[in-house]
Amino acid sequence: MASNSICARCLKHALRSAPHAPPAPRRAFTSSTTKQPAQPPARRRTIHQASTPRAPALAPHQTTTPPIATPAYPNAHARQAAAQDAADHERRVLLQPDNLFHPFTTSPAPEIRKRAQFMRRNAYCPHPDHQPVRAPADPHTPGQHPHPPTTATAASPPAHVKHECPDCGIPVSCSPEHFLDAYESHLEICDLLRQINEDDHDLHSGRFFPEFEMPGPQLDEAQVNLTNWDTLLYSREFSAVDDERSMRQVTRLLTYPITIGSVLHELSPYNLSNQLQPEGLRSLSALRYTLHPPRTGAGLDIKGLRPNPPPIRLFILGARAESSLPRDVWLQLAHLFPRSTFHLILIGPESMSNRDAEFPLPERTPQNPYGAVVEARGLGGQIKISTYVEYYHTLHEAQHFHPFDPYFDCFVLFHPGLGHPSSSHEWAATLPQLLETKVPILCTGYSQFDMERDIEWVRTHSQGEADLILKPGENRFRSLRWDLSDSDPGDVSCGNFGVWGFRGKRYEADSYRGKEEASGGGSGGWDK
């Protein structure tokens, strides 16, 4: 309250009624005017001493990283955030390159310990004394027991794996006795399992991964060499990868887009002298005509406006791991074709697995009847990704993607399991629809046995209405890292090991030239 706004009498009354505060101490301008109270002399800090006081010494039973106490939070969101912080604190373990081997059950990474628990609950001992619980795997797979279990010879019930191999650190047997009995067959894959162990711990080591830095677009004049991984990474100006483990990690991600690009590119290593069939050259020539358009002299002004072709639609059916790839990895496919645009359509009931928190599924509305998740922002305008958590035959029957054009469409099936006993029934309704489109279909497999099983299933169920456009063979851009099946530790495979392709048979009208030449019919077959 200002003194000029009240009378003098009221001002005196207000000052008289105010509480008396203690007088402020007078400040001394020199040390000699006032004497400070005596204090104990402080220890002088040296230049290398930390400014903060050091913690007391730890007792012998204490650890260097005490557990984080989780306080009581008022809501579930804060509680979940605190739990995530505690998990990040536990995950903050830096493993050195010479300390990557750890048994799965005692691993410093909590994710790997959970994986070991899952294997102990779901994987069974492959010893022939146990009754079989699954169909026999590939007989040519290394590490298989020389005498697989049969119902006639097996006496004891199935048992889960509990005993870990001391050399690879992965549970492979139910007891030490069965492990020693099958030790010879286990030696065939023991070194490979140890490599898988170290690669998994490398991902959870906490180190920086320079090999995961993907390059951007490059000049059109710079040609891409698709001979193998080394020439591709060099011509695409990737950071130098000198370590074999880093090479395995980066190829595990790049194998999906580069496998597609290596087949569709005009500089593809697959030609008529290497796996490609004459009918495959027809199909790929149509796609390459769109993927490599001629220069039209387009500019930024009105005179430079040119019509652009529609994007290439890549239907990836049965999408699983490829749907959760970082989008920078999928952009590498667009960088191989700088003058084309792509629309990746991921279809499958597992296409959004482990991504619920990232992209919650939208409601199905008349504008979006199948709940598609569309990603277009932040992808440079050259690629768009749509995800459908649905079976393809449902979308095909509704004509959601019609019409199909061999110049703009292609189907891709990564490890589809067409002939696998547990998944072949899911493809029975889809195969006739794929053949009806007359669009090329590219497939990959985990092994040669897996591809041959899928090819035999397609040959049987297509009833002569399919043409083989790409012979099965090893994929030049397969993943160099090996993977382990959690339900069967002896099943070791690598992503996109082999590649092959087929297409619905096309019948073209031709003039009649006699009975001998007209008896062929069709555009080709599996044996031509």
PDB file of N, CA, C and O in Angstrom, residues 22-83:
ATOM      1  N   PRO A  22      12.766  -9.187  12.957  1.00  0.00           N
ATOM      2  CA  PRO A  22      14.108  -8.979  13.519  1.00  0.00           C
ATOM      3  C   PRO A  22      14.943  -8.120  12.593  1.00  0.00           C
ATOM      4  O   PRO A  22      14.806  -8.196  11.376  1.00  0.00           O
ATOM      5  N   PRO A  23      15.750  -7.275  13.185  1.00  0.00           N
ATOM      6  CA  PRO A  23      16.569  -6.381  12.336  1.00  0.00           C
ATOM      7  C   PRO A  23      17.549  -7.181  11.487  1.00  0.00           C
ATOM      8  O   PRO A  23      18.111  -8.186  11.923  1.00  0.00           O
ATOM      9  N   ALA A  24      17.692  -6.745  10.247  1.00  0.00           N
ATOM     10  CA  ALA A  24      18.611  -7.416   9.322  1.00  0.00           C
ATOM     11  C   ALA A  24      20.042  -7.147   9.748  1.00  0.00           C
ATOM     12  O   ALA A  24      20.375  -6.037  10.175  1.00  0.00           O
ATOM     13  N   PRO A  25      20.892  -8.137   9.705  1.00  0.00           N
ATOM     14  CA  PRO A  25      22.289  -7.916  10.108  1.00  0.00           C
ATOM     15  C   PRO A  25      22.984  -6.958   9.161  1.00  0.00           C
ATOM     16  O   PRO A  25      22.732  -6.978   7.953  1.00  0.00           O
ATOM     17  N   ARG A  26      23.842  -6.191   9.745  1.00  0.00           N
ATOM     18  CA  ARG A  26      24.612  -5.254   8.940  1.00  0.00           C
ATOM     19  C   ARG A  26      25.736  -5.983   8.236  1.00  0.00           C
ATOM     20  O   ARG A  26      26.390  -6.852   8.779  1.00  0.00           O
ATOM     21  N   ARG A  27      25.905  -5.610   6.999  1.00  0.00           N
ATOM     22  CA  ARG A  27      26.904  -6.280   6.171  1.00  0.00           C
ATOM     23  C   ARG A  27      28.247  -5.589   6.327  1.00  0.00           C
ATOM     24  O   ARG A  27      28.324  -4.360   6.266  1.00  0.00           O
ATOM     25  N   ALA A  28      29.227  -6.411   6.547  1.00  0.00           N
ATOM     26  CA  ALA A  28      30.575  -5.868   6.705  1.00  0.00           C
ATOM     27  C   ALA A  28      31.258  -5.795   5.358  1.00  0.00           C
ATOM     28  O   ALA A  28      31.179  -6.755   4.559  1.00  0.00           O
ATOM     29  N   PHE A  29      31.924  -4.702   5.085  1.00  0.00           N
ATOM     30  CA  PHE A  29      32.605  -4.530   3.804  1.00  0.00           C
ATOM     31  C   PHE A  29      34.046  -5.015   3.861  1.00  0.00           C
ATOM     32  O   PHE A  29      34.658  -5.246   2.819  1.00  0.00           O
ATOM     33  N   THR A  30      34.600  -5.179   5.069  1.00  0.00           N
ATOM     34  CA  THR A  30      35.955  -5.695   5.211  1.00  0.00           C
ATOM     35  C   THR A  30      35.955  -6.756   6.276  1.00  0.00           C
ATOM     36  O   THR A  30      35.072  -6.814   7.140  1.00  0.00           O
ATOM     37  N   SER A  31      36.955  -7.605   6.208  1.00  0.00           N
ATOM     38  CA  SER A  31      37.036  -8.682   7.188  1.00  0.00           C
ATOM     39  C   SER A  31      37.435  -8.198   8.567  1.00  0.00           C
ATOM     40  O   SER A  31      37.247  -8.899   9.550  1.00  0.00           O
ATOM     41  N   SER A  32      37.963  -7.027   8.631  1.00  0.00           N
ATOM     42  CA  SER A  32      38.418  -6.544   9.927  1.00  0.00           C
ATOM     43  C   SER A  32      37.326  -5.861  10.722  1.00  0.00           C
ATOM     44  O   SER A  32      37.496  -5.612  11.910  1.00  0.00           O
ATOM     45  N   THR A  33      36.217  -5.517  10.088  1.00  0.00           N
ATOM     46  CA  THR A  33      35.172  -4.811  10.816  1.00  0.00           C
ATOM     47  C   THR A  33      34.388  -5.729  11.717  1.00  0.00           C
ATOM     48  O   THR A  33      33.995  -5.344  12.809  1.00  0.00           O
ATOM     49  N   THR A  34      34.098  -6.955  11.251  1.00  0.00           N
ATOM     50  CA  THR A  34      33.340  -7.919  12.051  1.00  0.00           C
ATOM     51  C   THR A  34      34.112  -9.214  12.102  1.00  0.00           C
ATOM     52  O   THR A  34      34.886  -9.534  11.193  1.00  0.00           O
ATOM     53  N   LYS A  35      33.852  -9.969  13.140  1.00  0.00           N
ATOM     54  CA  LYS A  35      34.493 -11.262  13.304  1.00  0.00           C
ATOM     55  C   LYS A  35      33.485 -12.352  13.073  1.00  0.00           C
ATOM     56  O   LYS A  35      32.420 -12.349  13.674  1.00  0.00           O
ATOM     57  N   GLN A  36      33.826 -13.289  12.166  1.00  0.00           N
ATOM     58  CA  GLN A  36      32.974 -14.420  11.879  1.00  0.00           C
ATOM     59  C   GLN A  36      33.158 -15.488  12.939  1.00  0.00           C
ATOM     60  O   GLN A  36      34.239 -15.608  13.535  1.00  0.00           O
ATOM     61  N   PRO A  37      32.100 -16.280  13.212  1.00  0.00           N
ATOM     62  CA  PRO A  37      32.259 -17.358  14.185  1.00  0.00           C
ATOM     63  C   PRO A  37      33.269 -18.379  13.710  1.00  0.00           C
ATOM     64  O   PRO A  37      33.436 -18.630  12.514  1.00  0.00           O
ATOM     65  N   ALA A  38      33.916 -18.971  14.672  1.00  0.00           N
ATOM     66  CA  ALA A  38      34.965 -19.939  14.353  1.00  0.00           C
ATOM     67  C   ALA A  38      34.355 -21.180  13.725  1.00  0.00           C
ATOM     68  O   ALA A  38      33.354 -21.708  14.197  1.00  0.00           O
ATOM     69  N   GLN A  39      34.931 -21.668  12.612  1.00  0.00           N
ATOM     70  CA  GLN A  39      34.496 -22.865  11.902  1.00  0.00           C
ATOM     71  C   GLN A  39      35.684 -23.790  11.736  1.00  0.00           C
ATOM     72  O   GLN A  39      36.824 -23.343  11.666  1.00  0.00           O
ATOM     73  N   PRO A  40      35.389 -25.092  11.643  1.00  0.00           N
ATOM     74  CA  PRO A  40      36.515 -26.016  11.444  1.00  0.00           C
ATOM     75  C   PRO A  40      37.154 -25.787  10.093  1.00  0.00           C
ATOM     76  O   PRO A  40      36.463 -25.496   9.113  1.00  0.00           O
ATOM     77  N   PRO A  41      38.428 -25.872  10.007  1.00  0.00           N
ATOM     78  CA  PRO A  41      39.102 -25.624   8.712  1.00  0.00           C
ATOM     79  C   PRO A  41      38.702 -26.687   7.694  1.00  0.00           C
ATOM     80  O   PRO A  41      38.688 -27.880   7.963  1.00  0.00           O
ATOM     81  N   ALA A  42      38.293 -26.213   6.488  1.00  0.00           N
ATOM     82  CA  ALA A  42      37.898 -27.124   5.405  1.00  0.00           C
ATOM     83  C   ALA A  42      39.123 -27.630   4.679  1.00  0.00           C
ATOM     84  O   ALA A  42      40.123 -26.915   4.519  1.00  0.00           O
ATOM     85  N   ARG A  43      39.006 -28.863   4.210  1.00  0.00           N
ATOM     86  CA  ARG A  43      40.112 -29.470   3.479  1.00  0.00           C
ATOM     87  C   ARG A  43      40.188 -28.891   2.079  1.00  0.00           C
ATOM     88  O   ARG A  43      39.180 -28.799   1.366  1.00  0.00           O
ATOM     89  N   ARG A  44      41.338 -28.508   1.668  1.00  0.00           N
ATOM     90  CA  ARG A  44      41.509 -27.914   0.350  1.00  0.00           C
ATOM     91  C   ARG A  44      41.336 -28.983  -0.731  1.00  0.00           C
ATOM     92  O   ARG A  44      41.857 -30.083  -0.630  1.00  0.00           O
ATOM     93  N   ARG A  45      40.587 -28.615  -1.792  1.00  0.00           N
ATOM     94  CA  ARG A  45      40.327 -29.553  -2.885  1.00  0.00           C
ATOM     95  C   ARG A  45      41.369 -29.376  -3.974  1.00  0.00           C
ATOM     96  O   ARG A  45      41.654 -28.259  -4.403  1.00  0.00           O
ATOM     97  N   THR A  46      41.936 -30.461  -4.383  1.00  0.00           N
ATOM     98  CA  THR A  46      42.936 -30.410  -5.433  1.00  0.00           C
ATOM     99  C   THR A  46      42.247 -30.257  -6.787  1.00  0.00           C
ATOM    100  O   THR A  46      41.028 -30.362  -6.920  1.00  0.00           O
ATOM    101  N   ILE A  47      43.027 -30.072  -7.823  1.00  0.00           N
ATOM    102  CA  ILE A  47      42.468 -29.814  -9.149  1.00  0.00           C
ATOM    103  C   ILE A  47      41.844 -31.057  -9.763  1.00  0.00           C
ATOM    104  O   ILE A  47      40.947 -30.972 -10.594  1.00  0.00           O
ATOM    105  N   HIS A  48      42.283 -32.240  -9.388  1.00  0.00           N
ATOM    106  CA  HIS A  48      41.760 -33.481  -9.922  1.00  0.00           C
ATOM    107  C   HIS A  48      40.665 -34.087  -9.049  1.00  0.00           C
ATOM    108  O   HIS A  48      40.195 -35.183  -9.318  1.00  0.00           O
ATOM    109  N   GLN A  49      40.305 -33.398  -7.951  1.00  0.00           N
ATOM    110  CA  GLN A  49      39.298 -33.941  -7.060  1.00  0.00           C
ATOM    111  C   GLN A  49      37.910 -33.531  -7.521  1.00  0.00           C
ATOM    112  O   GLN A  49      37.712 -32.416  -8.007  1.00  0.00           O
ATOM    113  N   ALA A  50      36.951 -34.445  -7.410  1.00  0.00           N
ATOM    114  CA  ALA A  50      35.581 -34.130  -7.805  1.00  0.00           C
ATOM    115  C   ALA A  50      34.971 -33.132  -6.843  1.00  0.00           C
ATOM    116  O   ALA A  50      35.263 -33.118  -5.646  1.00  0.00           O
ATOM    117  N   SER A  51      34.103 -32.262  -7.391  1.00  0.00           N
ATOM    118  CA  SER A  51      33.457 -31.246  -6.565  1.00  0.00           C
ATOM    119  C   SER A  51      32.404 -31.833  -5.655  1.00  0.00           C
ATOM    120  O   SER A  51      32.100 -31.267  -4.618  1.00  0.00           O
ATOM    121  N   THR A  52      31.790 -32.933  -6.040  1.00  0.00           N
ATOM    122  CA  THR A  52      30.764 -33.568  -5.204  1.00  0.00           C
ATOM    123  C   THR A  52      31.417 -34.529  -4.233  1.00  0.00           C
ATOM    124  O   THR A  52      32.426 -35.168  -4.545  1.00  0.00           O
ATOM    125  N   PRO A  53      30.885 -34.648  -3.023  1.00  0.00           N
ATOM    126  CA  PRO A  53      31.496 -35.566  -2.046  1.00  0.00           C
ATOM    127  C   PRO A  53      31.378 -37.003  -2.508  1.00  0.00           C
ATOM    128  O   PRO A  53      30.399 -37.406  -3.137  1.00  0.00           O
ATOM    129  N   ARG A  54      32.355 -37.764  -2.205  1.00  0.00           N
ATOM    130  CA  ARG A  54      32.366 -39.171  -2.588  1.00  0.00           C
ATOM    131  C   ARG A  54      31.466 -39.985  -1.685  1.00  0.00           C
ATOM    132  O   ARG A  54      31.272 -39.672  -0.523  1.00  0.00           O
ATOM    133  N   ALA A  55      30.905 -41.053  -2.277  1.00  0.00           N
ATOM    134  CA  ALA A  55      30.050 -41.943  -1.505  1.00  0.00           C
ATOM    135  C   ALA A  55      30.903 -42.801  -0.597  1.00  0.00           C
ATOM    136  O   ALA A  55      32.075 -43.075  -0.872  1.00  0.00           O
ATOM    137  N   PRO A  56      30.358 -43.237   0.519  1.00  0.00           N
ATOM    138  CA  PRO A  56      31.142 -44.099   1.417  1.00  0.00           C
ATOM    139  C   PRO A  56      31.447 -45.421   0.758  1.00  0.00           C
ATOM    140  O   PRO A  56      30.794 -45.848  -0.191  1.00  0.00           O
ATOM    141  N   ALA A  57      32.446 -46.082   1.267  1.00  0.00           N
ATOM    142  CA  ALA A  57      32.857 -47.360   0.699  1.00  0.00           C
ATOM    143  C   ALA A  57      31.754 -48.394   0.865  1.00  0.00           C
ATOM    144  O   ALA A  57      31.017 -48.400   1.852  1.00  0.00           O
ATOM    145  N   LEU A  58      31.662 -49.272  -0.108  1.00  0.00           N
ATOM    146  CA  LEU A  58      30.630 -50.305  -0.100  1.00  0.00           C
ATOM    147  C   LEU A  58      31.041 -51.453   0.788  1.00  0.00           C
ATOM    148  O   LEU A  58      32.230 -51.804   0.892  1.00  0.00           O
ATOM    149  N   ALA A  59      30.026 -52.040   1.388  1.00  0.00           N
ATOM    150  CA  ALA A  59      30.287 -53.237   2.179  1.00  0.00           C
ATOM    151  C   ALA A  59      30.547 -54.404   1.232  1.00  0.00           C
ATOM    152  O   ALA A  59      30.173 -54.379   0.058  1.00  0.00           O
ATOM    153  N   PRO A  60      31.156 -55.465   1.725  1.00  0.00           N
ATOM    154  CA  PRO A  60      31.442 -56.591   0.822  1.00  0.00           C
ATOM    155  C   PRO A  60      30.191 -57.202   0.224  1.00  0.00           C
ATOM    156  O   PRO A  60      30.246 -57.757  -0.860  1.00  0.00           O
ATOM    157  N   HIS A  61      29.036 -57.153   0.906  1.00  0.00           N
ATOM    158  CA  HIS A  61      27.847 -57.800   0.378  1.00  0.00           C
ATOM    159  C   HIS A  61      27.040 -56.883  -0.516  1.00  0.00           C
ATOM    160  O   HIS A  61      26.032 -57.309  -1.074  1.00  0.00           O
ATOM    161  N   GLN A  62      27.426 -55.600  -0.663  1.00  0.00           N
ATOM    162  CA  GLN A  62      26.674 -54.676  -1.491  1.00  0.00           C
ATOM    163  C   GLN A  62      27.175 -54.728  -2.925  1.00  0.00           C
ATOM    164  O   GLN A  62      28.297 -55.122  -3.207  1.00  0.00           O
ATOM    165  N   THR A  63      26.307 -54.312  -3.860  1.00  0.00           N
ATOM    166  CA  THR A  63      26.649 -54.250  -5.282  1.00  0.00           C
ATOM    167  C   THR A  63      26.838 -52.805  -5.689  1.00  0.00           C
ATOM    168  O   THR A  63      26.427 -51.877  -5.002  1.00  0.00           O
ATOM    169  N   THR A  64      27.437 -52.595  -6.846  1.00  0.00           N
ATOM    170  CA  THR A  64      27.708 -51.249  -7.329  1.00  0.00           C
ATOM    171  C   THR A  64      26.455 -50.593  -7.882  1.00  0.00           C
ATOM    172  O   THR A  64      26.398 -49.374  -7.987  1.00  0.00           O
ATOM    173  N   THR A  65      25.448 -51.363  -8.277  1.00  0.00           N
ATOM    174  CA  THR A  65      24.214 -50.799  -8.832  1.00  0.00           C
ATOM    175  C   THR A  65      23.049 -51.273  -7.983  1.00  0.00           C
ATOM    176  O   THR A  65      22.514 -52.365  -8.185  1.00  0.00           O
ATOM    177  N   PRO A  66      22.662 -50.501  -6.956  1.00  0.00           N
ATOM    178  CA  PRO A  66      21.553 -50.935  -6.099  1.00  0.00           C
ATOM    179  C   PRO A  66      20.264 -50.948  -6.882  1.00  0.00           C
ATOM    180  O   PRO A  66      20.091 -50.207  -7.850  1.00  0.00           O
ATOM    181  N   PRO A  67      19.323 -51.799  -6.524  1.00  0.00           N
ATOM    182  CA  PRO A  67      18.054 -51.860  -7.244  1.00  0.00           C
ATOM    183  C   PRO A  67      17.265 -50.583  -7.071  1.00  0.00           C
ATOM    184  O   PRO A  67      17.324 -49.908  -6.047  1.00  0.00           O
ATOM    185  N   ILE A  68      16.505 -50.244  -8.107  1.00  0.00           N
ATOM    186  CA  ILE A  68      15.687 -49.035  -8.096  1.00  0.00           C
ATOM    187  C   ILE A  68      14.377 -49.341  -7.398  1.00  0.00           C
ATOM    188  O   ILE A  68      13.649 -50.245  -7.787  1.00  0.00           O
ATOM    189  N   ALA A  69      14.078 -48.591  -6.369  1.00  0.00           N
ATOM    190  CA  ALA A  69      12.821 -48.772  -5.653  1.00  0.00           C
ATOM    191  C   ALA A  69      11.702 -48.074  -6.412  1.00  0.00           C
ATOM    192  O   ALA A  69      11.823 -46.915  -6.781  1.00  0.00           O
ATOM    193  N   THR A  70      10.633 -48.798  -6.676  1.00  0.00           N
ATOM    194  CA  THR A  70       9.506 -48.252  -7.428  1.00  0.00           C
ATOM    195  C   THR A  70       8.505 -47.675  -6.451  1.00  0.00           C
ATOM    196  O   THR A  70       7.869 -48.417  -5.699  1.00  0.00           O
ATOM    197  N   PRO A  71       8.335 -46.353  -6.416  1.00  0.00           N
ATOM    198  CA  PRO A  71       7.367 -45.768  -5.485  1.00  0.00           C
ATOM    199  C   PRO A  71       5.944 -45.981  -5.959  1.00  0.00           C
ATOM    200  O   PRO A  71       5.697 -46.452  -7.059  1.00  0.00           O
ATOM    201  N   ALA A  72       5.019 -45.637  -5.096  1.00  0.00           N
ATOM    202  CA  ALA A  72       3.602 -45.765  -5.434  1.00  0.00           C
ATOM    203  C   ALA A  72       3.190 -44.572  -6.275  1.00  0.00           C
ATOM    204  O   ALA A  72       3.362 -43.420  -5.865  1.00  0.00           O
ATOM    205  N   TYR A  73       2.643 -44.846  -7.453  1.00  0.00           N
ATOM    206  CA  TYR A  73       2.234 -43.795  -8.369  1.00  0.00           C
ATOM    207  C   TYR A  73       0.715 -43.725  -8.416  1.00  0.00           C
ATOM    208  O   TYR A  73       0.025 -44.736  -8.304  1.00  0.00           O
ATOM    209  N   PRO A  74       0.176 -42.534  -8.640  1.00  0.00           N
ATOM    210  CA  PRO A  74      -1.283 -42.396  -8.566  1.00  0.00           C
ATOM    211  C   PRO A  74      -2.015 -43.048  -9.718  1.00  0.00           C
ATOM    212  O   PRO A  74      -3.123 -43.521  -9.567  1.00  0.00           O
ATOM    213  N   ASN A  75      -1.410 -43.111 -10.927  1.00  0.00           N
ATOM    214  CA  ASN A  75      -2.119 -43.678 -12.070  1.00  0.00           C
ATOM    215  C   ASN A  75      -1.283 -44.770 -12.706  1.00  0.00           C
ATOM    216  O   ASN A  75      -0.096 -44.938 -12.418  1.00  0.00           O
ATOM    217  N   ALA A  76      -1.950 -45.499 -13.610  1.00  0.00           N
ATOM    218  CA  ALA A  76      -1.278 -46.637 -14.252  1.00  0.00           C
ATOM    219  C   ALA A  76      -0.216 -46.177 -15.231  1.00  0.00           C
ATOM    220  O   ALA A  76       0.794 -46.863 -15.432  1.00  0.00           O
ATOM    221  N   HIS A  77      -0.420 -45.019 -15.885  1.00  0.00           N
ATOM    222  CA  HIS A  77       0.557 -44.541 -16.858  1.00  0.00           C
ATOM    223  C   HIS A  77       1.898 -44.220 -16.190  1.00  0.00           C
ATOM    224  O   HIS A  77       2.955 -44.585 -16.697  1.00  0.00           O
ATOM    225  N   ALA A  78       1.837 -43.551 -15.047  1.00  0.00           N
ATOM    226  CA  ALA A  78       3.078 -43.244 -14.340  1.00  0.00           C
ATOM    227  C   ALA A  78       3.754 -44.503 -13.828  1.00  0.00           C
ATOM    228  O   ALA A  78       4.983 -44.613 -13.833  1.00  0.00           O
ATOM    229  N   ARG A  79       2.936 -45.474 -13.390  1.00  0.00           N
ATOM    230  CA  ARG A  79       3.509 -46.732 -12.923  1.00  0.00           C
ATOM    231  C   ARG A  79       4.200 -47.472 -14.063  1.00  0.00           C
ATOM    232  O   ARG A  79       5.263 -48.069 -13.888  1.00  0.00           O
ATOM    233  N   GLN A  80       3.586 -47.431 -15.251  1.00  0.00           N
ATOM    234  CA  GLN A  80       4.202 -48.087 -16.401  1.00  0.00           C
ATOM    235  C   GLN A  80       5.491 -47.393 -16.811  1.00  0.00           C
ATOM    236  O   GLN A  80       6.473 -48.042 -17.187  1.00  0.00           O
ATOM    237  N   ALA A  81       5.515 -46.063 -16.734  1.00  0.00           N
ATOM    238  CA  ALA A  81       6.742 -45.326 -17.061  1.00  0.00           C
ATOM    239  C   ALA A  81       7.851 -45.653 -16.079  1.00  0.00           C
ATOM    240  O   ALA A  81       9.022 -45.790 -16.460  1.00  0.00           O
ATOM    241  N   ALA A  82       7.512 -45.778 -14.788  1.00  0.00           N
ATOM    242  CA  ALA A  82       8.527 -46.124 -13.793  1.00  0.00           C
ATOM    243  C   ALA A  82       9.062 -47.537 -14.022  1.00  0.00           C
ATOM    244  O   ALA A  82      10.259 -47.788 -13.874  1.00  0.00           O
ATOM    245  N   ALA A  83       8.162 -48.456 -14.401  1.00  0.00           N
ATOM    246  CA  ALA A  83       8.620 -49.815 -14.690  1.00  0.00           C
ATOM    247  C   ALA A  83       9.532 -49.838 -15.906  1.00  0.00           C
ATOM    248  O   ALA A  83      10.509 -50.598 -15.952  1.00  0.00           O
TER     249      ALA A  83
END
